[in-house]
Coordinates of C-alpha atoms in Angstrom, one line a residue:
Chain A
M19 CA -61.2 -132.0 -34.5
G20 CA -64.5 -134.7 -35.7
R21 CA -67.0 -132.5 -37.2
F22 CA -70.8 -132.9 -37.2
H23 CA -72.0 -134.3 -40.4
R24 CA -75.5 -134.1 -41.7
H25 CA -76.9 -136.2 -44.6
D26 CA -80.2 -136.4 -47.2
D27 CA -81.7 -139.1 -45.4
G28 CA -81.4 -136.5 -42.3
T29 CA -79.0 -139.3 -40.0
E30 CA -76.3 -137.0 -37.9
H31 CA -73.5 -138.0 -37.0
D32 CA -69.2 -137.0 -35.7
H33 CA -66.4 -137.8 -38.4
D34 CA -63.8 -138.2 -35.3
T35 CA -61.7 -141.3 -36.9
E36 CA -61.3 -138.8 -40.3
L37 CA -58.4 -136.9 -39.3
G38 CA -58.1 -134.2 -42.5
E39 CA -60.7 -135.4 -44.5
H40 CA -63.8 -132.9 -43.5
T41 CA -63.1 -129.6 -43.6
H42 CA -66.5 -128.7 -43.3
D43 CA -69.7 -129.5 -42.6
H44 CA -72.3 -130.5 -45.6
S45 CA -76.5 -130.5 -46.0
H46 CA -76.4 -131.4 -49.7
V47 CA -79.7 -130.2 -50.5
A48 CA -81.4 -129.8 -54.1
G49 CA -83.3 -126.4 -54.9
R50 CA -86.0 -128.9 -57.1
D51 CA -84.5 -132.8 -59.2
V52 CA -81.3 -131.3 -59.3
G53 CA -77.9 -133.9 -58.2
D54 CA -75.8 -133.0 -56.1
M55 CA -73.1 -130.3 -58.2
T56 CA -70.9 -130.1 -55.6
G57 CA -68.2 -132.6 -57.5
Y58 CA -67.9 -129.3 -59.8
V59 CA -69.6 -129.1 -63.1
T60 CA -67.1 -129.1 -65.8
G61 CA -67.6 -125.2 -67.0
T62 CA -69.2 -123.9 -64.4
E63 CA -67.2 -120.7 -62.4
R64 CA -66.8 -120.5 -58.8
V65 CA -67.1 -116.7 -58.0
Q66 CA -66.9 -115.9 -53.9
V67 CA -69.5 -113.7 -52.5
L68 CA -68.4 -113.8 -48.3
E69 CA -71.4 -111.8 -47.4
A70 CA -74.0 -112.0 -44.2
I71 CA -77.6 -112.7 -45.3
F72 CA -78.4 -110.1 -42.6
D73 CA -76.0 -107.2 -44.3
E74 CA -78.9 -104.9 -46.2
N75 CA -81.6 -105.7 -42.8
D76 CA -78.8 -104.8 -40.8
R77 CA -78.0 -101.4 -42.8
V78 CA -80.8 -100.7 -42.7
A79 CA -80.9 -101.0 -38.5
A80 CA -77.8 -99.0 -38.3
A81 CA -80.5 -96.6 -40.0
N82 CA -82.8 -96.6 -37.6
R83 CA -80.2 -96.6 -34.6
A84 CA -78.9 -93.4 -36.2
D85 CA -82.0 -91.8 -36.4
F86 CA -83.2 -93.0 -32.9
A87 CA -80.5 -91.4 -31.7
E88 CA -80.5 -87.7 -33.4
H89 CA -83.3 -87.5 -32.3
G90 CA -82.9 -88.8 -27.4
V91 CA -85.0 -91.6 -28.7
R92 CA -84.9 -94.5 -26.1
V93 CA -85.8 -98.0 -28.5
V94 CA -87.7 -101.4 -26.6
N95 CA -88.1 -104.0 -29.1
L96 CA -90.7 -105.8 -27.3
M97 CA -90.9 -110.1 -27.5
S98 CA -93.2 -112.3 -26.5
S99 CA -95.0 -115.7 -27.7
P100 CA -98.7 -114.6 -28.7
G101 CA -100.4 -113.8 -25.6
A102 CA -97.9 -113.5 -23.1
G103 CA -99.3 -110.2 -22.8
K104 CA -97.2 -108.0 -25.0
T105 CA -99.9 -105.6 -25.6
T106 CA -101.9 -105.4 -21.7
L107 CA -97.9 -104.8 -20.7
L108 CA -98.0 -101.7 -23.3
R109 CA -100.8 -100.6 -22.2
E110 CA -100.6 -100.5 -18.1
T111 CA -96.7 -98.5 -19.1
L112 CA -99.3 -95.7 -21.6
V113 CA -101.6 -95.1 -18.3
R114 CA -99.0 -94.6 -15.9
L115 CA -96.4 -92.7 -18.1
Q116 CA -98.7 -90.9 -19.7
G117 CA -97.6 -86.7 -18.7
R118 CA -94.4 -88.1 -17.7
S119 CA -93.0 -89.8 -21.0
R120 CA -93.4 -88.9 -24.3
V121 CA -94.0 -92.3 -25.6
G122 CA -94.6 -94.2 -29.1
I123 CA -95.4 -97.4 -30.6
I124 CA -95.1 -99.4 -33.5
E125 CA -97.5 -102.1 -33.4
G126 CA -96.1 -104.8 -35.5
D127 CA -99.1 -108.1 -36.3
I128 CA -100.0 -110.3 -39.4
E129 CA -103.5 -109.1 -39.5
T130 CA -105.8 -106.6 -38.0
S131 CA -106.0 -103.4 -36.0
I132 CA -106.9 -104.5 -32.9
D133 CA -103.3 -104.7 -30.4
A134 CA -103.2 -101.3 -32.4
D135 CA -106.6 -99.8 -31.1
R136 CA -106.3 -101.3 -27.5
L137 CA -103.4 -98.8 -27.2
E138 CA -105.1 -95.7 -28.4
G139 CA -106.1 -92.1 -26.5
L140 CA -103.2 -92.8 -23.8
G141 CA -101.1 -90.3 -25.5
A142 CA -98.9 -92.5 -27.1
S143 CA -97.9 -92.0 -31.3
V144 CA -99.3 -95.6 -32.2
A145 CA -98.4 -96.8 -35.5
L146 CA -99.6 -100.2 -36.9
V147 CA -97.1 -102.8 -39.0
N148 CA -99.1 -105.1 -40.6
T149 CA -96.9 -108.0 -41.9
G150 CA -99.5 -110.1 -43.9
N151 CA -97.7 -110.3 -47.5
G152 CA -99.9 -112.7 -49.3
F153 CA -98.2 -115.4 -48.1
G154 CA -99.5 -115.5 -45.2
G155 CA -97.9 -113.0 -43.5
E156 CA -94.1 -112.9 -41.8
C157 CA -93.2 -113.9 -38.3
H158 CA -91.6 -110.9 -37.3
L159 CA -91.0 -107.6 -37.9
D160 CA -87.7 -106.2 -39.6
A161 CA -85.3 -103.3 -39.8
P162 CA -86.6 -102.1 -43.6
M163 CA -90.5 -103.1 -41.7
V164 CA -89.9 -100.7 -38.9
R165 CA -87.7 -98.1 -40.9
S166 CA -91.0 -97.9 -43.3
A167 CA -92.8 -96.9 -39.6
L168 CA -91.1 -94.5 -39.0
G169 CA -92.3 -91.4 -40.6
R170 CA -95.4 -92.0 -38.5
V171 CA -94.1 -91.7 -35.2
P172 CA -93.4 -88.3 -34.4
L173 CA -89.0 -89.0 -33.3
A174 CA -88.7 -85.2 -32.5
E175 CA -91.3 -85.4 -30.4
L176 CA -91.0 -88.3 -28.2
D177 CA -88.7 -89.7 -25.1
V178 CA -89.2 -93.9 -25.5
L179 CA -90.3 -95.8 -28.4
F180 CA -91.9 -99.7 -27.4
I181 CA -91.4 -102.1 -30.8
E182 CA -94.0 -104.2 -30.3
N183 CA -93.1 -107.3 -32.5
V184 CA -95.6 -110.1 -34.1
G185 CA -95.9 -112.8 -31.5
N186 CA -93.5 -115.8 -31.7
L187 CA -90.4 -116.9 -30.1
V188 CA -88.3 -117.8 -33.3
C189 CA -88.2 -115.2 -35.9
P190 CA -88.3 -112.1 -33.8
A191 CA -85.1 -112.5 -32.2
E192 CA -83.3 -113.0 -35.7
F193 CA -84.1 -109.4 -37.3
D194 CA -82.1 -106.8 -35.3
V195 CA -84.2 -103.5 -36.1
G196 CA -82.2 -100.6 -34.8
E197 CA -83.2 -101.0 -30.8
H198 CA -81.4 -100.4 -27.8
A199 CA -82.6 -103.1 -25.6
R200 CA -84.6 -106.3 -26.5
A201 CA -87.0 -107.2 -23.7
M202 CA -89.0 -110.4 -23.5
V203 CA -92.5 -110.9 -22.0
Y204 CA -92.5 -113.9 -20.1
S205 CA -96.0 -115.6 -18.8
P206 CA -95.8 -118.4 -15.8
T207 CA -98.6 -120.7 -18.0
E208 CA -95.9 -121.4 -21.1
G209 CA -94.3 -123.5 -18.7
E210 CA -90.5 -123.4 -16.6
E211 CA -88.8 -125.4 -20.5
K212 CA -89.2 -123.1 -22.5
P213 CA -86.2 -120.5 -22.2
L214 CA -84.3 -124.3 -23.4
K215 CA -86.7 -124.9 -26.5
Y216 CA -86.2 -120.7 -27.0
P217 CA -82.7 -120.4 -26.5
V218 CA -82.3 -118.4 -29.1
M219 CA -84.6 -116.1 -28.6
F220 CA -84.0 -115.9 -24.5
R221 CA -80.1 -115.3 -25.2
T222 CA -80.7 -111.5 -27.2
A223 CA -83.1 -110.9 -23.8
D224 CA -81.6 -107.8 -21.8
V225 CA -84.6 -108.3 -19.7
V226 CA -87.4 -110.7 -18.8
V227 CA -90.6 -109.7 -17.7
V228 CA -92.3 -112.9 -15.5
N229 CA -95.8 -111.4 -16.2
K230 CA -99.5 -113.0 -14.5
I231 CA -97.9 -113.2 -11.9
D232 CA -101.5 -112.7 -9.6
L233 CA -101.8 -116.2 -11.8
L234 CA -98.7 -118.2 -9.8
P235 CA -101.1 -119.5 -6.5
Y236 CA -102.9 -121.4 -9.2
L237 CA -100.4 -122.6 -11.1
D238 CA -98.1 -125.3 -10.4
V239 CA -94.9 -123.6 -11.9
D240 CA -91.0 -124.1 -10.0
M241 CA -90.3 -120.3 -10.4
D242 CA -87.0 -121.0 -9.5
L243 CA -86.7 -123.8 -12.1
F244 CA -87.7 -121.2 -14.4
R245 CA -85.0 -119.0 -13.2
R246 CA -82.6 -121.6 -13.5
N247 CA -82.8 -122.4 -17.2
L248 CA -82.9 -118.6 -18.5
A249 CA -79.4 -118.2 -16.6
S250 CA -78.0 -121.1 -18.6
V251 CA -79.1 -119.9 -21.7
N252 CA -79.2 -116.4 -20.8
P253 CA -76.7 -115.9 -17.1
D254 CA -76.9 -112.5 -18.3
A255 CA -80.7 -111.5 -17.9
H256 CA -82.6 -109.5 -15.5
V257 CA -86.0 -111.4 -14.1
L258 CA -88.5 -108.8 -13.8
M259 CA -91.9 -110.1 -11.5
V260 CA -95.0 -108.3 -13.0
S261 CA -98.8 -108.2 -13.0
S262 CA -100.0 -105.8 -15.7
K263 CA -103.3 -107.0 -14.0
T264 CA -102.7 -105.9 -10.5
G265 CA -100.1 -103.7 -11.3
E266 CA -97.4 -105.7 -8.8
G267 CA -94.4 -104.7 -10.4
V268 CA -94.9 -102.0 -13.4
D269 CA -93.1 -99.7 -11.6
A270 CA -90.0 -101.7 -12.1
W271 CA -90.0 -102.0 -15.5
L272 CA -90.9 -98.3 -16.3
D273 CA -87.6 -98.2 -14.1
W274 CA -85.7 -99.9 -16.1
V275 CA -87.4 -99.1 -19.5
A276 CA -85.9 -95.6 -18.2
G277 CA -82.6 -97.1 -17.9
A278 CA -82.9 -99.0 -21.6
Chain B
M30 CA -91.6 -118.6 -40.9
H31 CA -88.3 -116.0 -41.7
E32 CA -86.8 -118.6 -43.9
L33 CA -88.1 -117.0 -47.1
S34 CA -87.3 -113.5 -46.1
L35 CA -83.5 -114.8 -45.6
C36 CA -83.8 -116.8 -49.8
R37 CA -85.3 -113.2 -50.7
S38 CA -81.6 -111.9 -49.4
I39 CA -79.7 -114.1 -50.4
G40 CA -81.9 -114.1 -54.2
Q41 CA -80.5 -110.3 -53.7
I42 CA -76.7 -111.3 -52.7
V43 CA -76.0 -113.9 -55.6
R44 CA -78.0 -111.5 -58.2
R45 CA -75.8 -108.7 -57.6
H46 CA -72.7 -111.3 -57.9
A47 CA -73.5 -113.4 -60.5
E48 CA -75.1 -110.7 -62.9
D49 CA -77.3 -112.3 -66.0
R50 CA -75.8 -115.3 -65.3
R51 CA -76.8 -118.7 -64.4
V52 CA -76.6 -119.5 -60.9
T53 CA -75.7 -123.8 -60.1
V54 CA -75.2 -123.7 -57.5
V55 CA -75.1 -121.2 -54.1
H56 CA -72.5 -122.4 -51.2
L57 CA -73.8 -121.2 -47.8
Q58 CA -72.6 -121.0 -44.4
V59 CA -75.5 -121.4 -41.5
G60 CA -74.2 -121.3 -37.9
Q61 CA -76.1 -123.5 -34.8
L62 CA -77.3 -121.2 -32.9
R63 CA -79.2 -119.8 -36.2
Q64 CA -82.5 -120.8 -36.1
V65 CA -82.9 -122.1 -39.9
V66 CA -84.4 -125.1 -40.7
P67 CA -82.7 -126.7 -44.1
D68 CA -86.3 -127.9 -45.7
T69 CA -87.9 -125.1 -45.2
L70 CA -84.9 -123.5 -46.7
V71 CA -85.0 -125.3 -50.2
Y72 CA -88.3 -124.8 -50.5
C73 CA -88.8 -121.4 -50.2
W74 CA -85.4 -121.2 -52.3
G75 CA -87.6 -123.3 -55.0
L76 CA -90.6 -120.4 -54.7
V77 CA -88.5 -116.6 -54.7
N78 CA -86.2 -118.3 -58.0
E79 CA -89.3 -119.3 -60.1
G80 CA -87.9 -117.3 -64.1
T81 CA -85.1 -115.6 -62.2
T82 CA -81.4 -117.0 -63.0
C83 CA -81.0 -119.0 -59.5
E84 CA -83.9 -120.8 -61.3
G85 CA -82.8 -124.8 -60.6
S86 CA -79.9 -123.7 -58.6
V87 CA -78.6 -126.0 -55.5
L88 CA -78.2 -124.6 -52.4
D89 CA -74.9 -126.2 -50.7
V90 CA -75.6 -125.5 -46.2
D91 CA -72.0 -126.1 -44.8
H92 CA -73.2 -126.7 -40.8
V93 CA -71.2 -124.8 -38.6
P94 CA -71.5 -126.1 -34.9
A95 CA -71.4 -123.4 -32.4
V96 CA -68.7 -122.5 -30.1
I97 CA -68.1 -120.5 -26.3
E98 CA -65.1 -119.5 -25.1
C99 CA -64.2 -118.8 -21.2
R100 CA -63.1 -115.6 -20.4
D101 CA -62.2 -117.1 -16.9
C102 CA -59.8 -120.2 -18.2
G103 CA -59.8 -119.5 -22.1
A104 CA -60.8 -123.2 -22.4
T105 CA -63.0 -123.8 -26.0
T106 CA -66.1 -125.9 -25.3
R107 CA -68.2 -126.9 -28.5
L108 CA -71.9 -126.5 -27.5
V109 CA -74.0 -129.7 -28.0
E110 CA -77.3 -128.1 -25.9
M111 CA -77.2 -124.4 -25.4
S112 CA -76.1 -124.0 -22.0
M113 CA -73.9 -121.4 -21.6
A114 CA -71.0 -122.5 -19.3
C115 CA -67.6 -123.2 -19.3
G116 CA -67.1 -127.0 -20.3
A117 CA -64.1 -127.3 -18.1
C118 CA -64.8 -124.8 -15.4
G119 CA -68.7 -124.5 -15.7
S120 CA -67.9 -120.4 -15.7
T121 CA -70.9 -119.1 -16.8
A122 CA -68.9 -116.1 -18.6
V123 CA -68.7 -117.4 -21.4
A124 CA -68.9 -115.9 -25.5
V125 CA -70.0 -117.2 -28.4
T126 CA -67.2 -117.6 -31.2
A127 CA -68.7 -119.2 -33.2
G128 CA -72.2 -120.6 -34.3
E129 CA -74.2 -117.4 -35.6
E130 CA -72.5 -117.5 -39.3
L131 CA -75.1 -117.0 -42.0
L132 CA -73.7 -116.1 -45.3
V133 CA -73.4 -116.4 -48.8
T134 CA -69.9 -117.5 -48.7
S135 CA -69.6 -117.8 -52.5
I136 CA -71.3 -119.1 -55.1
E137 CA -71.6 -121.2 -58.9
L138 CA -71.7 -120.0 -62.2
Q139 CA -72.9 -121.8 -65.6
G140 CA -69.7 -121.0 -67.8
V141 CA -70.1 -118.8 -71.2

């Protein structure tokens, strides 16, 4: 079978005719001004490793999950692009769950406590994780970051914990933080093609909340096309039509959360 | 992006296996469904390794194509674009069987 092949100069092609020639596809990339050393320089020793790069993250995610299970807390990882409305949806969620469910929130942001401040005073325990680290800030929450915040949310007293991830459609999809379900907030102003442009993120979502549906009459966006695009990358995704502003659909979202 | 985090994790794994020896090459497997930008990965690899036994080492990335297997007809389809449907029968009851790899397969160490 031919294999995909990418070269240093960025060109790519298949080697359909080179039967058995290529056992794997390599882009030989140098860390510095070092040449291609994969010709096995004499005097080097090759050591088999076979370790997943996410092993450490996944170990911590499993520890988080075990802690959540021990305390009977349902955990939802909430992801979206910046500005899709995660914090507003959470605010509406807290307003409705006040006195009904005990809610905790881990709020991930690169800088500032603005979002965490918006969620104060609604009966939830809010722990902020700023991911700024001197390199401009991590673009996602990983399992150790979430773990570092667990000491600041009273798990034993909670029914539900929302982890509001950093607004980004790429990196958060890659990191298991120990959640039970993944929810994505999508705003119709982002266009119909988003699932095709960010398939990994849309593929990992258990539910996609189409937020800001009060705007639909003013937009040219084709929601049937959006649903078809979503189904092509994630046939199992559940879709909820919501407006955090008018409150439409928020109860269906709460039902989903209750069963997550 | 998250390539910096990945490089820190790769560095930890590599140094644990290399002990104090100098690393010349790190072989990785990266699946097509992993959102890793090779050039960014290389740039970050240089950043996180200054002053370590990995400084100057080469990242050799083995790209693994994404493959899905149909639960209805059993056919396997190599994904060219992210459309989760069987190439033979069109069913969307499919499972990803390759393309999610992200691992350090082996390292090369300078002789003593």
